[in-house]
């Protein structure tokens, strides 16, 4: 029966694969197999894949750079669609970016062209689609500060929709695309500032130095585990709760930055999840603050 479905999918999407290990597509290097896996290079591919998912009633997960995810050891029992729409064009002080454009590549391309705005995103192994979804930010700039408009496919109607910045409903680490799983970002128009290329590159260098100094870059991770509460940074609460360096299996709360949980070597998703739950419980007990995970859980 399952082979039958795969053969039918393959007829329409010859490049679809099955049993692809998601650990090879996440920065955590953790995650079991995707039942089906398909990489899309343009919006037409995306719409075709979505039509089939609907037809065969397959749950869908949209994958960007996999840098904000904890994928279960069991994997994902449905269709994973990897967004590889990566065209990038510049005109005046605007960039027209496919959702799969890598954030580090974006920062450097803009710098080369004397465009400032995304220096903070150099060193982040995600895509612009993922950054819009979770309104990624660093060093005082938010993705939402730089978005003019978005084009997304609505999986319910399989039609393209345009969103102005206001219609994206951006807030702290959130957007309409996070609230409504039926919206898949295809491309973005980004508004930037003209600045001498040398200055933009200097900004990137300073931010990268800060990352190297403060973040545990020597082990796989998915960046910050929790959203910072408004009153106090999450790392401070976790440290004060006595959890710095706490290890479960091969997952560890980083001593260098307590809001990072790192994969020391072949860590299991269940071990990372156990640390997430422990940090939530202990911080709630000690300080009465409920930490909200920033990392998205997949397949649990
Ligand atoms: C070393 C490191 C440093 C980091 N530093 C920062 C930082 O400074 N600031 C920060 O905010 N984050 C940071 N992160 C977290 C993460 O990289 C960002 O949140 C990034 O924007 C996620 O993008 P992604 O493409 O990897 O998304 P993924 O992890 O692939 O997906 C995240 C979520 O977005 C959804 N999604 C992805 N693409 C689309 C799309 N096209 N349409 C609809 N939904 C989509 C997915 O379904 C999922 O729910 C860091 C991570 C690492 C590993």
Coordinates of C-alpha atoms and ligand atoms in Angstrom, one line a residue:
X1 CA 0.0 0.0 0.0
X2 CA 2.8 2.4 1.1
X3 CA 4.9 1.5 -1.9
X4 CA 1.9 2.1 -4.0
X5 CA 1.5 5.6 -2.7
X6 CA 5.2 6.3 -3.3
X7 CA 5.0 5.1 -6.9
X8 CA 2.0 7.4 -7.5
X9 CA 3.8 10.3 -5.9
X10 CA 6.9 9.6 -8.0
X11 CA 5.0 9.6 -11.2
X12 CA 4.0 13.3 -10.6
X13 CA 7.2 14.3 -8.7
X14 CA 10.1 12.2 -10.1
X15 CA 12.6 13.7 -7.6
X16 CA 10.6 12.8 -4.5
X17 CA 12.5 10.5 -2.0
X18 CA 11.5 8.3 0.9
X19 CA 13.1 7.6 4.2
X20 CA 15.4 10.6 4.1
X21 CA 17.2 11.1 7.4
X22 CA 16.3 14.6 8.7
X23 CA 19.4 14.7 10.9
X24 CA 21.2 15.6 7.6
X25 CA 18.9 18.6 7.2
X26 CA 19.0 20.1 10.7
X27 CA 21.8 22.1 12.3
X28 CA 21.2 20.0 15.5
X29 CA 22.3 16.9 13.4
X30 CA 19.3 15.2 15.1
X31 CA 16.1 13.7 13.6
X32 CA 14.8 10.4 12.2
X33 CA 13.5 9.8 8.7
X34 CA 10.9 11.7 6.7
X35 CA 8.4 9.3 5.2
X36 CA 8.6 11.4 2.0
X37 CA 10.9 14.2 1.2
X38 CA 10.8 16.7 -1.7
X39 CA 13.0 19.8 -2.4
X40 CA 11.2 22.6 -4.3
X41 CA 13.1 25.1 -6.4
X42 CA 10.2 27.3 -7.4
X43 CA 6.6 28.0 -6.5
X44 CA 5.2 25.8 -9.3
X45 CA 7.0 22.8 -7.7
X46 CA 5.6 23.8 -4.3
X47 CA 2.0 24.0 -5.6
X48 CA 2.3 20.6 -7.3
X49 CA 3.7 19.0 -4.2
X50 CA 0.9 20.5 -2.1
X51 CA -1.8 19.2 -4.5
X52 CA -0.5 15.7 -4.1
X53 CA -0.2 16.0 -0.3
X54 CA -3.9 17.0 -0.3
X55 CA -4.9 14.2 -2.6
X56 CA -3.1 11.5 -0.5
X57 CA -4.0 13.2 2.8
X58 CA -0.3 13.5 3.8
X59 CA 0.7 15.7 6.7
X60 CA 3.1 18.3 5.5
X61 CA 6.2 19.9 7.1
X62 CA 7.9 22.9 5.5
X63 CA 11.7 22.8 6.0
X64 CA 14.0 25.8 5.6
X65 CA 17.6 25.6 6.8
X66 CA 16.6 23.4 9.7
X67 CA 18.3 25.7 12.2
X68 CA 15.4 26.3 14.5
X69 CA 14.1 22.7 14.8
X70 CA 14.2 19.7 17.1
X71 CA 13.1 16.7 15.0
X72 CA 12.0 13.6 16.9
X73 CA 14.1 10.4 16.7
X74 CA 11.1 8.8 15.0
X75 CA 11.2 11.4 12.2
X76 CA 8.1 12.8 10.4
X77 CA 5.4 10.6 9.1
X78 CA 4.4 12.7 6.1
X79 CA 5.8 14.8 3.4
X80 CA 8.7 17.1 4.2
X81 CA 9.0 19.9 1.7
X82 CA 12.4 21.5 1.7
X83 CA 12.3 25.1 0.4
X84 CA 15.2 25.6 -2.0
X85 CA 13.7 28.6 -3.8
X86 CA 16.9 30.6 -3.8
X87 CA 16.9 33.4 -6.4
X88 CA 18.1 36.7 -5.2
X89 CA 17.9 40.0 -7.2
X90 CA 18.7 43.5 -6.2
X91 CA 17.2 46.7 -7.5
X92 CA 17.9 50.1 -5.9
X93 CA 17.6 49.7 -2.2
X94 CA 15.4 46.6 -2.4
X95 CA 16.2 42.9 -2.5
X96 CA 13.8 40.3 -4.1
X97 CA 14.6 37.1 -2.3
X98 CA 13.3 33.5 -2.7
X99 CA 12.3 32.0 0.7
X100 CA 15.2 29.5 0.5
X101 CA 17.9 32.2 0.4
X102 CA 20.5 31.5 3.1
X103 CA 20.7 34.3 5.6
X104 CA 24.5 34.4 5.7
X105 CA 24.7 34.5 1.9
X106 CA 22.0 37.3 2.0
X107 CA 24.1 39.4 4.4
X108 CA 27.3 39.1 2.3
X109 CA 25.6 39.7 -1.0
X110 CA 23.9 42.9 0.3
X111 CA 27.2 44.0 1.9
X112 CA 29.1 43.6 -1.5
X113 CA 26.4 45.8 -3.0
X114 CA 26.5 48.5 -0.4
X115 CA 23.2 47.6 1.2
X116 CA 22.8 47.6 4.9
X117 CA 20.1 45.9 7.1
X118 CA 20.9 42.2 7.3
X119 CA 24.4 42.4 8.8
X120 CA 23.0 40.7 12.0
X121 CA 22.0 37.6 10.1
X122 CA 25.6 36.7 9.0
X123 CA 26.5 33.4 10.7
X124 CA 22.9 32.2 11.0
X125 CA 22.5 28.9 9.1
X126 CA 18.8 29.5 8.3
X127 CA 16.8 30.8 5.4
X128 CA 14.9 34.1 4.9
X129 CA 11.7 32.1 4.9
X130 CA 12.4 30.7 8.3
X131 CA 13.5 34.1 9.6
X132 CA 10.2 35.7 8.5
X133 CA 8.2 32.8 10.0
X134 CA 9.8 33.3 13.4
X135 CA 10.6 37.0 13.0
X136 CA 14.3 36.3 13.7
X137 CA 16.3 39.1 15.2
X138 CA 19.7 39.9 16.6
X139 CA 21.8 43.0 17.7
X140 CA 18.7 45.3 17.8
X141 CA 17.3 44.5 14.3
X142 CA 14.3 42.4 13.6
X143 CA 13.4 40.7 10.3
X144 CA 10.1 42.6 10.4
X145 CA 12.0 46.0 10.3
X146 CA 13.3 45.0 6.8
X147 CA 10.3 43.3 5.1
X148 CA 8.2 45.3 2.6
X149 CA 6.0 42.5 1.4
X150 CA 5.7 38.7 1.3
X151 CA 4.3 36.3 -1.3
X152 CA 3.0 33.0 0.2
X153 CA 1.0 30.0 -1.0
X154 CA -2.1 29.3 0.9
X155 CA -2.3 25.5 1.2
X156 CA -6.1 25.6 1.6
X157 CA -6.7 27.2 -1.8
X158 CA -3.3 26.5 -3.4
X159 CA -3.3 30.1 -4.5
X160 CA -0.6 32.8 -4.1
X161 CA -1.3 35.6 -1.7
X162 CA 0.5 38.9 -1.1
X163 CA 1.1 40.3 2.4
X164 CA 2.1 43.8 3.3
X165 CA 4.3 44.2 6.3
X166 CA 1.3 45.1 8.4
X167 CA -0.6 42.0 7.2
X168 CA 2.3 39.8 8.3
X169 CA 1.2 40.5 12.0
X170 CA 4.8 40.5 13.2
X171 CA 5.5 40.4 16.9
X172 CA 8.3 39.0 19.2
X173 CA 9.5 35.8 17.4
X174 CA 6.1 35.5 15.7
X175 CA 4.2 36.3 12.5
X176 CA 1.0 35.3 10.8
X177 CA 3.0 32.5 9.1
X178 CA 3.8 30.9 12.4
X179 CA 0.2 31.2 13.6
X180 CA -1.3 29.8 10.4
X181 CA 0.5 26.7 9.2
X182 CA -1.4 26.8 5.9
X183 CA 0.8 29.7 4.7
X184 CA 4.1 28.9 3.0
X185 CA 6.4 31.8 2.2
X186 CA 7.7 31.8 -1.3
X187 CA 9.5 35.1 -1.6
X188 CA 10.0 38.4 0.1
X189 CA 10.7 42.0 -0.9
X190 CA 13.2 43.5 1.5
X191 CA 13.9 47.2 2.0
X192 CA 17.5 48.2 2.8
X193 CA 19.6 51.3 3.3
X194 CA 22.4 52.3 1.0
X195 CA 25.8 52.5 2.9
X196 CA 29.4 52.1 1.8
X197 CA 30.2 48.4 1.3
X198 CA 33.3 48.7 3.6
X199 CA 31.1 49.9 6.4
X200 CA 28.5 47.1 6.0
X201 CA 31.3 44.5 5.9
X202 CA 32.8 46.0 9.1
X203 CA 29.4 45.6 10.8
X204 CA 29.2 42.0 9.8
X205 CA 32.7 41.3 11.1
X206 CA 31.8 42.9 14.5
X207 CA 28.6 40.8 14.8
X208 CA 30.4 37.6 13.9
X209 CA 33.1 38.3 16.5
X210 CA 30.4 38.7 19.1
X211 CA 28.7 35.4 18.1
X212 CA 32.1 33.6 18.3
X213 CA 32.8 35.0 21.7
X214 CA 29.4 34.4 23.3
X215 CA 27.9 31.4 21.5
X216 CA 28.9 27.7 21.7
X217 CA 29.8 27.4 18.0
X218 CA 31.9 24.3 18.4
X219 CA 28.9 21.9 18.9
X220 CA 25.7 21.5 16.8
X221 CA 22.7 23.4 18.2
X222 CA 19.5 25.1 17.0
X223 CA 20.5 28.5 18.4
X224 CA 18.5 29.9 21.4
X225 CA 16.2 27.3 23.0
X226 CA 13.8 29.8 24.6
X227 CA 12.3 33.1 23.7
X228 CA 13.7 35.8 26.1
X229 CA 11.0 36.8 28.6
X230 CA 10.5 40.6 28.6
X231 CA 12.1 41.2 32.0
X232 CA 15.3 39.1 31.9
X233 CA 17.2 37.0 29.4
X234 CA 16.5 33.2 29.4
X235 CA 20.2 32.3 29.8
X236 CA 20.3 34.2 33.1
X237 CA 17.3 32.4 34.5
X238 CA 18.6 29.0 33.5
X239 CA 22.1 29.7 34.9
X240 CA 20.6 31.0 38.2
X241 CA 18.4 27.8 38.4
X242 CA 21.7 25.9 38.6
X243 CA 21.5 24.2 35.2
X244 CA 24.6 25.4 33.5
X245 CA 26.4 22.4 32.0
X246 CA 23.5 20.0 32.9
X247 CA 23.8 16.9 30.8
X248 CA 21.2 14.3 29.8
X249 CA 22.6 11.6 27.5
X250 CA 24.7 13.5 25.0
X251 CA 22.7 16.7 25.1
X252 CA 24.0 19.5 27.4
X253 CA 22.9 23.0 28.5
X254 CA 25.9 25.0 27.3
X255 CA 28.1 26.4 30.0
X256 CA 29.2 29.1 27.5
X257 CA 25.6 30.3 26.9
X258 CA 22.8 28.6 29.0
X259 CA 20.1 29.3 26.4
X260 CA 21.8 27.0 24.0
X261 CA 21.4 23.2 24.4
X262 CA 24.1 21.5 22.4
X263 CA 24.5 18.1 20.8
X264 CA 27.8 16.8 22.2
X265 CA 27.8 13.8 19.9
X266 CA 24.9 11.7 18.5
X267 CA 22.5 13.2 21.1
X268 CA 18.9 11.9 20.9
X269 CA 16.0 14.3 20.4
X270 CA 14.4 12.9 23.6
X271 CA 17.5 14.0 25.6
X272 CA 17.3 17.5 24.2
X273 CA 13.5 17.5 25.0
X274 CA 14.2 16.3 28.5
X275 CA 16.6 19.2 29.1
X276 CA 14.0 21.7 27.6
X277 CA 11.3 20.3 30.1
X278 CA 13.8 20.4 33.0
X279 CA 14.8 24.0 32.3
X280 CA 11.1 25.0 32.0
X281 CA 10.1 23.3 35.3
X282 CA 13.1 24.5 37.3
X283 CA 12.8 28.1 36.1
X284 CA 9.1 28.1 36.8
X285 CA 9.6 26.7 40.3
X286 CA 12.5 29.1 41.2
X287 CA 11.3 32.3 39.6
X288 CA 7.6 31.9 38.6
X289 CA 8.5 32.6 35.0
X290 CA 7.2 30.2 32.2
X291 CA 9.9 29.9 29.5
X292 CA 8.5 29.5 26.0
X293 CA 10.5 27.4 23.6
X294 CA 11.7 29.2 20.5
X295 CA 12.8 25.9 18.9
X296 CA 10.0 24.3 16.9
X297 CA 9.3 20.6 17.8
X298 CA 8.7 18.3 14.8
X299 CA 7.3 14.8 14.8
X300 CA 6.7 14.4 18.6
Ligands
LIG1 C1 24.2 28.9 15.3 C2 22.8 29.5 15.3 C3 22.6 30.9 15.5 C4 21.3 31.4 15.5 N1 21.2 32.8 15.7 C5 20.0 33.3 15.7 C6 19.8 34.7 16.0 O1 20.8 35.5 16.2 N2 18.6 35.2 16.0 C7 17.5 34.4 15.7 O2 16.3 35.0 15.7 N3 17.6 33.1 15.5 C8 18.8 32.5 15.5 N4 18.9 31.2 15.2 C9 17.7 30.4 15.0 C10 17.4 30.1 13.5 O3 18.5 30.1 12.7 C11 16.5 31.2 12.9 O4 15.3 31.3 13.6 C12 16.2 31.0 11.4 O5 15.6 32.1 11.0 C13 15.4 29.8 11.1 O6 15.3 29.6 9.7 P1 15.3 28.2 9.0 O7 15.3 28.4 7.6 O8 16.5 27.4 9.5 O9 14.0 27.6 9.6 P2 13.7 26.1 9.9 O10 14.4 25.7 11.2 O11 13.9 25.2 8.8 O12 12.1 26.2 10.3 C14 11.7 26.9 11.4 C15 10.2 27.1 11.3 O13 9.9 28.0 10.2 C16 9.0 27.3 9.2 N5 9.4 27.7 7.9 C17 10.7 27.6 7.3 N6 10.6 28.1 6.1 C18 9.3 28.5 5.8 C19 8.6 29.0 4.7 N7 9.3 29.3 3.5 N8 7.3 29.2 4.8 C20 6.6 29.0 6.0 N9 7.2 28.5 7.1 C21 8.6 28.2 7.0 C22 9.2 25.8 9.5 O14 8.1 25.1 9.1 C23 9.4 25.8 11.0 O15 8.2 25.8 11.7 C24 20.2 30.6 15.2 C25 20.4 29.2 15.0 C26 21.7 28.7 15.0 C27 21.8 27.2 14.8

